[in-house]
Amino acid sequence: APSALRQCSHFNKFIRYANSNSNVHNMTLLIYFRLVYYGLLGGAVLYLQRRLGYTAPDASSILALLMSLSYFTPVIGALIADVWLGKVRTVLIVCCLLCGGSILFTTSAVSTSAILGVSGLLMLGLSSGLIKAIIYSLGGDQFKIPEQRQHQFRYFSAFVWIRCLGYFLGIFLMSELRNSIQCFGDDCYLLPFSILSGCIIVGAWLFYLGRHLYIENAPVNNTLLESAQCIFQAIKSSLTRGSPKRDHFLDHAKGSFSDSLIEDIKRTLRVLVVFSSFPMCWALILQSYIGMVFLAKRLDRSFGGFQLAPEMVIALNPLLSLILIPLLRINWVVKTRPMRTSTSRLLTAMVCLFLAFIPYAMLNMAVEQNVIPKDKSEIYVYNTRECSVGISFSGQNTVYIQPKSKFAYSDFNFSPEKPVSCLFNTQCSSTFNKSESIDVEIIGGHISVLILLENNIYSMIPTVEYLKDGDADAKVRLLQIKSDYNEIDLSHEDFKLEFETLGPKNAPFTKLKPQSYEVSSSNTKIGTAMIQQDGVYDIVAHGNQITIFEMTPPTAIHIAWMIPQYILLTLGEIIVTVDTMDFAYSESPIQMKALLQAAQLFTTSIGLWILAGLTKLFSLIEILNHKQSYQTIIYAILIALDAVLYKILL
């Protein structure tokens, strides 16, 4: 209880010391802005595809352009605010753009106009980027430094907390309204879009009413130009023959420019040098979240009767952030050595990210499938008989296959001129004893399937379809061999899949959702098939019965094993987000606060480029194909090297 009272006391002091009215307006605008931004983005891809007629790749490209705009344009917004209009006026103008973009996008839900929809999205992307850096630095300007330095840092923590709250509410509101309410029998986009547009209009109006409460540094028109001229002069003088040696290359500009300007540029360059270690950090954070969605697809996501969608892994991030951010502000946590300063906290964040990649790599190893080398082959034997069958490959020792089960033999060196001889011995009773043999064609990197029917043996064409689906869906193939059924279908509630009546050699694999299916023929139930996530199945129809075999077993690991890496990753991301924001503000000159916040955001863009480059590079390296764990280990090494680089640059 005393600890709780102390925390309340600290909060009251924070409110009292800060210009609370201006920061309340700032926070209000932020939560409305993030609510609208993430709410509209949460359903944008589906909306573009289902209502505006775009293909899935085109819709994804438009969304990627929107995201890139939001990370490219902060520099432009910062320049306008720091050099020309000032922060408050710039925010007001950008708020008008936000309102216009959201209204255009909402209007497209009425007219289904692709031009209106895309124009609205692009305006949202442009304005969200322009406003980001300004909002960060405008809130920081409301504190007196150094007296209120601690309160300023708490403000940045609260700022990120509010941002996460807006993120969570935006995604939740959009999905709930769209899924629970229908307009004329279809998904209702107009209602959530209208609510979100109303939110940003209210937020902009509140900011306008409170604009006079803000403390604002006047824009300095020639700061950037003078800085560029100073750097050019320093480089030119340092390259001049006979120029005296200086401690810093900018000292060569002394005499031509003021000492205060030179010191400001030095501070800015020191911050930018430290920023050079952040892009890799952001690249690996982004990779982790993308990779975790794909990893979640391959894990068991069932919680009782509820099936967790893999996308919910990312949606849980803001919710977990809302819990962790206040915990990081507890006194005993703040006073620990790794959490005392911004620089030490950033190093701690990189350690957390490194540790997050350890369980991440272990989980990837556990779910990865072994790929058959090109010089090896495997034979799978499906025993549909009611008794055990002895089998011997190429004269080797006999092994026994249990009834209704599969046996996999993988010790074959591929030789195209030499098929494998298989000898079978079936003894179901004292009166039934039968020996059979067959030569099996094998191909390097393929699986050959043998099906033991009641009276004969059927050999399938070698296949590579044993590989799990790239999107982690289940794969099912129906093999009808001397079946009494003309047609077979799989159904679950309103879903029904009718298999084509093809010979077993031509039977294709079909992707299915993981759930229990009723197997029927002519509306008569003949069995049940439990199809699980990430598995590859053969359904063998023979005589008047069916038998289901797992060509490749599904992953049995539960998604709950992702919790440790998720906590470490979110913890690292929170610290990086808060402290890079705080570091960029506290270490930058007064005239360049917004500009350095924009530079800090721009490191995320560079991180996206690095991630794209690494992904393309890994796709070209054969040993890394189908081996996400190898890639994860490389990522862990990269974040460790990045931490070392950051420590050197301090």
mmCIF file of N, CA and C in Angstrom, residues 56 224 324:
data_model
loop_
_atom_site.group_PDB
_atom_site.id
_atom_site.type_symbol
_atom_site.label_atom_id
_atom_site.label_comp_id
_atom_site.label_asym_id
_atom_site.label_seq_id
_atom_site.Cartn_x
_atom_site.Cartn_y
_atom_site.Cartn_z
ATOM 1 N N ALA A 56 -5.565 -9.217 -54.286
ATOM 2 C CA ALA A 56 -4.832 -9.267 -53.015
ATOM 3 C C ALA A 56 -3.438 -8.642 -53.127
ATOM 4 N N LEU A 224 18.949 25.197 -40.547
ATOM 5 C CA LEU A 224 19.417 24.085 -41.373
ATOM 6 C C LEU A 224 20.385 24.560 -42.448
ATOM 7 N N LEU A 324 3.152 -3.752 -19.518
ATOM 8 C CA LEU A 324 4.585 -3.661 -19.231
ATOM 9 C C LEU A 324 5.069 -2.227 -19.024
#
